[in-house]
Amino acid sequence: MAQKLAYLKETASQTAGPYVHIGLAPGAAGFDIYEQELGHDIAGPNAKGERIRIAGRVIDGMGAPIKDVLIEVWQANTDGHYAHPEGGGPVEDAFRGWGRVISDFETGEWSFETVKPGKTQGRNTAMQAPHLNLWIVARGINVGLNTRLYFSDEPEANAADPVLNLIEWEHRRATLIATRSEEGGAPLYRFDIRLQGEDETVFFDV
Amino acid sequence: MSRPADYYMRNRAIHPPAFTPDYKTSVARSPRYALISLENTVSEITGPRFGHNDIDPGDNDLLTNYVQAGESPIGERIILHGRVLDENARPVPETLVEIWQANAGGRYRHKKDTYLAPIDPNFGGCGRTLTDENGYYCFRTVKPGAYPWRNMVNNWRPAHIHLSVFGSGFVQRLITQCYFEGDPLIPICPIVQTIPDPDAIEQLTATLDLNATIPLDSIAYKFDIVLRGRRSTLFENRPEGN
């Protein structure tokens, strides 16, 4: 017998269930309990860069929108810095870079407002194209799904992005690119996430 | 000298797979293609941080955080406490732990829950706290009841509390459920049984902790949470910033 390794084992994941809102978005569950709910303001009032809105749906393998999904966002500021000691550099006061959004109970549509992130440092010397990191939990999802959202108006950066280029099937890269349009003169990106089937979104084991 | 680098690869053998057909909702909500493996970058190693100005000190007491004056929720008064550690057995300090649960009768305070067991007017069912410098957290609540759900005709969830934990990098993000020692519903629950590893299920089961009870007041359960650990770079040529 060899020696035993002393590492602990990670606690196993379980689904967030249909009532995830009680814990993480109680206002949506139908009651006010906290002075402030977390995750409503991603960029804060002082963030530099372009203000954008992102909207979409999460669609199941039957083609139906999921109406009880919760998505968390983690992103850099316009300089490509994360609000973290190892984030690459300073961020604006009150820039958190993290947000939490839920889908509408009737339509499954979700949206949030933020600023467009800058390029971030990749592994080694490569730069990563501007992207948001998304984490998706819901009833029926046993382990939170990680994906990335890239921007359709960054074709050159996207073409050089080391993570997009990891995806062997080139046509699947398009599932990670949000489409830019205008809404009342302001930029809007559409990003539908397909959990399963045709045009299934790329999910990462991070 | 070494410095912290990538997180350890997630051991998917202890986590439920995406497609677990006995838990029926997973059938249409599980990706069919393989996950694309991604070595950590700054996007994965970093994550949100929370401070004491984000939450109120009383947010971890579910016996009082949603009561009418002079009232108290009905149910078994419990303390749920433990530590958040990483796979290296190091404490994870100052990290946000959020919980939610049904009341003593198995009813959730949620507009989509229509179970006939009544709402408790003095119980909300959510709490949150930051771990201290030793990774320790503590909640006071009532023990939740089992409740029925539409999966197979006669499925009942074991008593459970949902937990959400952050850690210091976004790759440590975890949502799980805590069960209670000795509950006979645990081995027959299709959601528990999505987990392939019996030891991993045991690790989700809180232990009665008589030493932490408050005599004549509250019984206690201990539940430690383990997040992914992190490597130190020993021999690796890589410019700063990973």
XYZ file of C-alpha atoms in Angstrom:
448
model
C 0.000 0.000 0.000
C 1.158 3.453 -0.849
C 0.674 6.465 1.364
C -2.699 8.121 1.381
C -2.968 11.639 0.010
C -4.329 14.015 2.598
C -6.419 16.174 0.255
C -10.048 16.726 1.151
C -12.677 16.083 -1.491
C -14.767 18.883 -2.877
C -18.356 18.990 -1.627
C -20.598 17.583 -4.346
C -22.901 19.917 -6.244
C -26.670 19.621 -6.179
C -29.293 21.397 -8.236
C -30.305 24.879 -7.121
C -33.931 23.749 -7.497
C -36.993 25.755 -8.538
C -36.974 27.977 -5.442
C -33.416 29.284 -5.771
C -34.897 32.786 -5.716
C -35.767 32.486 -2.025
C -32.113 32.429 -1.158
C -30.497 34.397 -3.939
C -33.243 36.746 -5.170
C -35.926 36.824 -2.447
C -37.683 39.838 -3.925
C -38.563 37.732 -6.969
C -39.830 34.918 -4.735
C -42.338 37.414 -3.413
C -40.965 38.790 -0.170
C -38.643 41.512 1.042
C -36.216 40.453 3.709
C -32.807 42.010 3.105
C -31.788 45.644 3.253
C -29.987 45.095 -0.046
C -30.106 42.202 -2.461
C -26.759 41.398 -3.988
C -25.848 41.361 -7.641
C -28.119 44.070 -9.057
C -25.377 46.547 -9.961
C -22.481 45.023 -11.854
C -20.448 48.046 -12.901
C -21.402 50.756 -10.401
C -21.876 54.450 -11.163
C -18.215 55.308 -11.809
C -17.318 52.693 -14.378
C -15.636 53.911 -17.525
C -16.429 52.405 -20.892
C -19.471 51.750 -22.965
C -22.769 51.117 -21.157
C -24.515 48.124 -22.674
C -27.532 45.928 -22.095
C -27.495 42.192 -22.585
C -30.657 40.133 -22.930
C -31.534 36.585 -23.787
C -33.187 33.345 -22.828
C -32.000 29.953 -21.712
C -33.642 27.285 -23.866
C -34.003 23.611 -22.986
C -33.699 20.543 -25.208
C -37.384 20.784 -26.190
C -36.895 24.336 -27.444
C -38.737 25.855 -24.491
C -37.369 28.821 -22.538
C -36.426 28.042 -18.935
C -38.395 30.284 -16.612
C -36.640 29.476 -13.336
C -33.010 30.017 -14.279
C -30.463 32.091 -12.384
C -27.332 33.413 -14.065
C -24.278 34.941 -12.454
C -21.922 37.201 -14.393
C -18.233 37.796 -13.717
C -16.384 40.317 -15.842
C -13.465 42.702 -16.110
C -13.759 46.464 -16.397
C -13.069 48.384 -19.593
C -9.301 48.194 -18.898
C -9.478 44.408 -18.654
C -9.022 44.334 -14.874
C -11.067 42.226 -12.491
C -12.140 43.519 -9.080
C -9.871 41.103 -7.265
C -6.311 41.276 -5.855
C -5.102 39.108 -8.740
C -7.325 40.853 -11.258
C -4.579 42.506 -13.275
C -4.898 46.088 -12.048
C -7.080 48.686 -10.372
C -10.800 49.085 -11.062
C -13.087 52.055 -10.588
C -14.600 52.718 -7.197
C -17.767 50.570 -6.784
C -16.979 48.471 -9.842
C -17.765 44.941 -8.688
C -17.806 43.047 -11.964
C -20.237 40.518 -10.558
C -23.957 40.310 -11.042
C -26.882 38.002 -10.604
C -29.929 37.901 -12.839
C -33.028 35.706 -13.041
C -35.380 34.979 -15.882
C -38.923 36.301 -15.992
C -41.327 33.693 -14.568
C -43.707 34.118 -17.518
C -41.433 34.585 -20.525
C -38.033 33.247 -19.510
C -36.412 36.473 -20.731
C -33.539 37.890 -18.679
C -31.436 40.991 -19.100
C -28.848 43.042 -17.287
C -26.954 46.271 -17.717
C -23.225 46.653 -17.426
C -20.208 48.064 -19.245
C -18.430 46.290 -22.031
C -15.245 44.692 -20.668
C -11.802 45.167 -22.159
C -9.329 42.519 -23.270
C -7.860 40.441 -20.474
C -4.608 38.599 -20.073
C -4.749 35.003 -21.244
C -2.352 32.240 -20.354
C 1.207 32.972 -21.366
C 1.275 36.058 -23.551
C -1.981 35.794 -25.491
C -4.707 38.350 -24.844
C -8.297 37.210 -24.457
C -11.048 38.922 -26.416
C -13.579 40.892 -24.333
C -15.920 38.417 -22.675
C -18.234 37.842 -19.740
C -18.018 34.679 -17.674
C -21.451 33.218 -17.021
C -22.534 30.578 -14.512
C -25.988 29.078 -14.950
C -28.008 27.218 -12.330
C -31.624 26.017 -12.317
C -33.920 23.165 -11.473
C -32.733 20.180 -13.504
C -29.137 21.417 -13.713
C -27.094 19.274 -11.332
C -23.826 21.208 -11.556
C -23.712 24.893 -12.508
C -22.831 25.373 -16.184
C -19.959 27.669 -17.136
C -19.908 29.490 -20.414
C -18.572 32.720 -21.894
C -20.253 35.527 -23.768
C -18.221 37.257 -26.492
C -19.271 40.262 -28.598
C -20.186 40.271 -32.311
C -18.518 43.650 -32.853
C -15.089 42.284 -31.856
C -14.381 40.011 -34.839
C -10.606 40.482 -34.831
C -10.176 39.918 -31.112
C -12.532 36.945 -31.250
C -10.550 35.401 -34.102
C -7.404 35.614 -31.969
C -8.993 34.524 -28.693
C -7.160 31.531 -27.206
C -10.290 30.064 -25.612
C -12.519 30.325 -28.689
C -9.688 28.740 -30.644
C -9.683 25.768 -28.284
C -13.064 24.766 -29.648
C -12.242 22.250 -32.334
C -15.599 22.553 -34.117
C -15.407 26.033 -35.561
C -19.153 26.356 -36.117
C -19.730 25.891 -32.379
C -17.732 29.046 -31.573
C -20.641 31.108 -32.885
C -22.795 29.893 -29.962
C -20.683 32.090 -27.661
C -21.061 35.334 -29.615
C -23.733 37.800 -28.582
C -25.291 39.782 -31.417
C -25.142 43.552 -31.226
C -28.101 45.708 -32.166
C -29.576 49.017 -31.092
C -32.509 49.580 -28.783
C -33.695 53.144 -28.338
C -30.272 54.387 -29.422
C -28.461 52.237 -26.830
C -26.442 49.116 -27.509
C -28.155 45.796 -26.897
C -26.582 42.367 -27.217
C -28.767 39.273 -27.636
C -27.455 36.038 -26.187
C -29.611 32.929 -26.153
C -28.179 29.929 -24.375
C -29.237 26.502 -25.701
C -28.695 23.797 -23.143
C -29.139 20.869 -25.480
C -29.640 19.848 -29.077
C -29.242 21.863 -32.231
C -26.843 24.786 -31.782
C -26.098 23.673 -28.235
C -24.091 26.367 -26.451
C -20.495 25.502 -25.634
C -20.042 24.860 -21.909
C -16.657 24.722 -20.231
C -15.082 22.599 -17.562
C -13.128 25.432 -15.969
C 9.348 30.768 -4.110
C 5.986 29.417 -5.068
C 2.903 31.475 -5.682
C -0.726 30.467 -6.060
C -1.660 29.373 -9.557
C -4.426 27.265 -11.061
C -7.166 25.571 -9.092
C -7.151 21.800 -8.985
C -9.161 20.162 -11.714
C -12.702 19.471 -10.587
C -13.116 15.776 -9.857
C -16.287 15.142 -11.842
C -16.515 11.584 -10.450
C -17.880 12.900 -7.164
C -20.328 15.324 -8.761
C -23.593 14.347 -10.401
C -23.422 14.034 -14.174
C -25.694 16.420 -16.110
C -27.985 13.711 -17.459
C -29.646 11.828 -14.584
C -32.982 10.568 -15.959
C -34.510 9.547 -12.612
C -34.422 13.255 -11.826
C -36.700 14.001 -14.736
C -36.091 17.714 -15.228
C -32.432 16.968 -15.959
C -33.379 15.127 -19.160
C -34.115 18.256 -21.213
C -31.712 20.493 -19.289
C -28.469 18.543 -19.699
C -25.965 19.333 -22.458
C -25.329 16.437 -24.808
C -21.881 17.508 -25.974
C -18.800 17.155 -23.806
C -17.657 20.139 -21.778
C -14.643 21.910 -23.280
C -11.812 21.798 -20.749
C -10.263 25.159 -20.039
C -7.031 25.835 -18.206
C -7.432 28.661 -15.709
C -6.864 32.245 -16.784
C -7.343 35.431 -14.811
C -11.060 35.129 -15.673
C -11.354 31.893 -13.701
C -8.891 32.498 -10.874
C -10.541 35.722 -9.768
C -14.036 36.060 -8.358
C -16.302 38.463 -6.512
C -15.540 39.431 -2.947
C -18.034 40.464 -0.322
C -17.683 42.487 2.833
C -19.568 43.276 5.989
C -21.181 46.292 4.346
C -22.964 43.935 1.928
C -25.012 42.147 4.573
C -26.511 42.761 8.001
C -25.236 40.928 11.084
C -28.693 39.464 11.736
C -29.013 37.949 8.263
C -27.753 34.580 9.576
C -30.564 34.166 12.113
C -33.649 32.720 10.435
C -35.403 32.537 13.794
C -35.537 36.318 13.905
C -34.915 37.729 10.422
C -38.547 37.492 9.305
C -40.611 37.571 12.496
C -43.395 39.765 13.692
C -42.698 41.481 16.992
C -42.729 39.079 19.926
C -43.258 36.022 17.696
C -41.105 33.091 16.661
C -41.297 30.500 13.870
C -42.728 27.070 14.654
C -40.397 24.092 14.387
C -37.322 22.397 15.718
C -34.834 25.141 16.604
C -31.444 24.252 15.177
C -27.979 25.682 14.749
C -26.299 24.837 11.451
C -22.610 25.509 11.648
C -19.312 24.424 10.189
C -16.285 25.529 8.259
C -15.603 26.303 4.635
C -12.308 24.676 3.702
C -10.498 23.987 0.464
C -9.125 20.648 -0.724
C -5.830 21.520 0.938
C -7.796 21.710 4.240
C -7.101 25.435 4.462
C -9.909 27.649 5.745
C -11.671 29.915 3.247
C -12.100 33.180 5.178
C -14.480 36.082 4.513
C -16.498 34.228 1.937
C -20.230 34.551 1.397
C -22.467 31.631 2.393
C -26.153 31.901 1.503
C -28.862 29.416 2.491
C -32.543 28.857 1.731
C -35.028 26.281 2.876
C -38.648 25.292 3.465
C -40.342 25.808 6.828
C -40.952 23.066 9.399
C -43.893 21.760 7.356
C -41.991 21.579 4.082
C -43.541 24.720 2.582
C -41.414 27.306 0.783
C -42.168 31.000 0.898
C -42.212 31.255 -2.884
C -45.069 32.269 -5.129
C -44.551 29.144 -7.221
C -44.881 26.733 -4.273
C -48.494 25.557 -3.974
C -48.035 22.707 -1.467
C -50.989 22.561 0.932
C -48.852 22.775 4.088
C -49.182 26.356 5.329
C -46.736 29.251 5.248
C -45.334 30.154 8.651
C -46.010 33.890 9.114
C -42.796 34.181 11.137
C -40.465 32.347 8.824
C -38.883 33.647 5.611
C -36.457 30.840 4.876
C -33.303 32.560 3.712
C -30.103 33.636 5.387
C -26.552 34.653 4.580
C -23.298 35.247 6.360
C -19.583 35.694 5.802
C -17.143 33.103 7.117
C -14.752 34.422 9.747
C -10.956 34.416 9.494
C -10.951 30.658 10.255
C -13.528 29.840 7.605
C -16.231 29.334 10.218
C -19.926 30.062 9.611
C -23.064 29.696 11.699
C -26.827 29.939 11.114
C -29.795 29.634 13.456
C -33.004 28.314 11.905
C -35.743 25.696 12.172
C -35.220 22.222 10.801
C -37.032 22.081 7.445
C -39.698 19.472 6.760
C -39.764 16.937 3.951
C -41.938 17.891 1.004
C -43.486 16.182 -2.003
C -42.546 17.092 -5.560
C -43.707 16.240 -9.031
C -41.158 13.776 -10.282
C -42.374 10.242 -9.812
C -45.887 10.051 -8.376
C -44.818 9.644 -4.769
C -41.427 11.329 -4.430
C -40.529 13.260 -1.276
C -37.453 15.347 -0.754
C -35.533 14.655 2.438
C -35.289 17.554 4.871
C -32.622 19.770 3.340
C -31.121 23.235 3.330
C -29.768 24.705 0.090
C -26.355 26.348 0.334
C -24.525 28.671 -2.039
C -20.812 29.352 -1.503
C -18.354 31.548 -3.397
C -14.735 30.958 -2.370
C -12.112 33.318 -3.759
C -12.092 32.302 -7.428
C -15.118 32.033 -9.701
C -14.185 28.388 -10.413
C -14.930 27.566 -6.774
C -18.541 28.660 -7.113
C -20.789 25.962 -5.665
C -24.436 25.350 -4.920
C -25.325 22.243 -2.960
C -27.813 20.845 -0.446
C -27.284 19.783 3.151
C -29.195 16.755 4.444
C -29.627 15.568 8.023
C -28.117 12.493 9.624
C -30.414 9.481 9.816
C -33.129 10.698 7.418
C -34.609 7.607 5.704
C -35.609 9.673 2.653
C -31.964 10.300 1.691
C -31.281 6.948 -0.013
C -34.521 7.054 -2.019
C -34.350 10.641 -3.272
C -33.686 10.907 -7.030
C -31.888 14.245 -6.551
C -29.558 12.882 -3.855
C -29.014 9.815 -5.984
C -27.806 11.876 -8.950
C -24.494 11.718 -7.051
C -22.641 8.563 -8.045
C -20.253 8.389 -5.083
C -21.688 7.193 -1.707
C -18.915 8.988 0.185
C -19.879 12.231 -1.543
C -23.485 11.764 -0.370
C -22.260 11.179 3.160
C -20.309 14.424 2.849
C -23.627 16.220 2.152
C -25.168 14.883 5.352
C -24.913 17.110 8.429
C -24.048 15.402 11.690
C -25.830 15.931 14.985
C -23.368 17.947 17.069
C -24.383 17.735 20.699
C -21.369 19.774 21.781
C -22.645 22.772 19.852
C -26.225 22.614 21.075
C -27.484 25.243 23.461
C -29.118 23.387 26.372
C -32.871 24.000 26.643
C -32.727 26.182 23.512
C -31.434 24.778 20.164
C -30.035 21.521 18.832
C -27.035 21.701 16.505
C -25.830 20.127 13.269
C -22.313 20.378 11.863
C -21.810 20.787 8.131
C -18.375 21.458 6.661
C -18.078 22.572 3.043
C -15.045 21.818 0.893
C -14.257 24.019 -2.112
C -11.658 23.366 -4.770
C -8.049 23.722 -3.694
C -5.321 25.607 -5.421
C -1.920 24.682 -6.666
C 1.251 26.614 -6.066
C 3.528 26.958 -9.040
C 6.773 25.223 -8.246
C 8.460 24.794 -11.595
C 6.698 26.528 -14.378
C 7.959 29.187 -16.723
C 5.177 31.580 -17.187
C 5.025 35.346 -17.271
C 3.091 37.120 -14.563
C -0.650 37.161 -14.944
C -0.941 33.516 -16.003
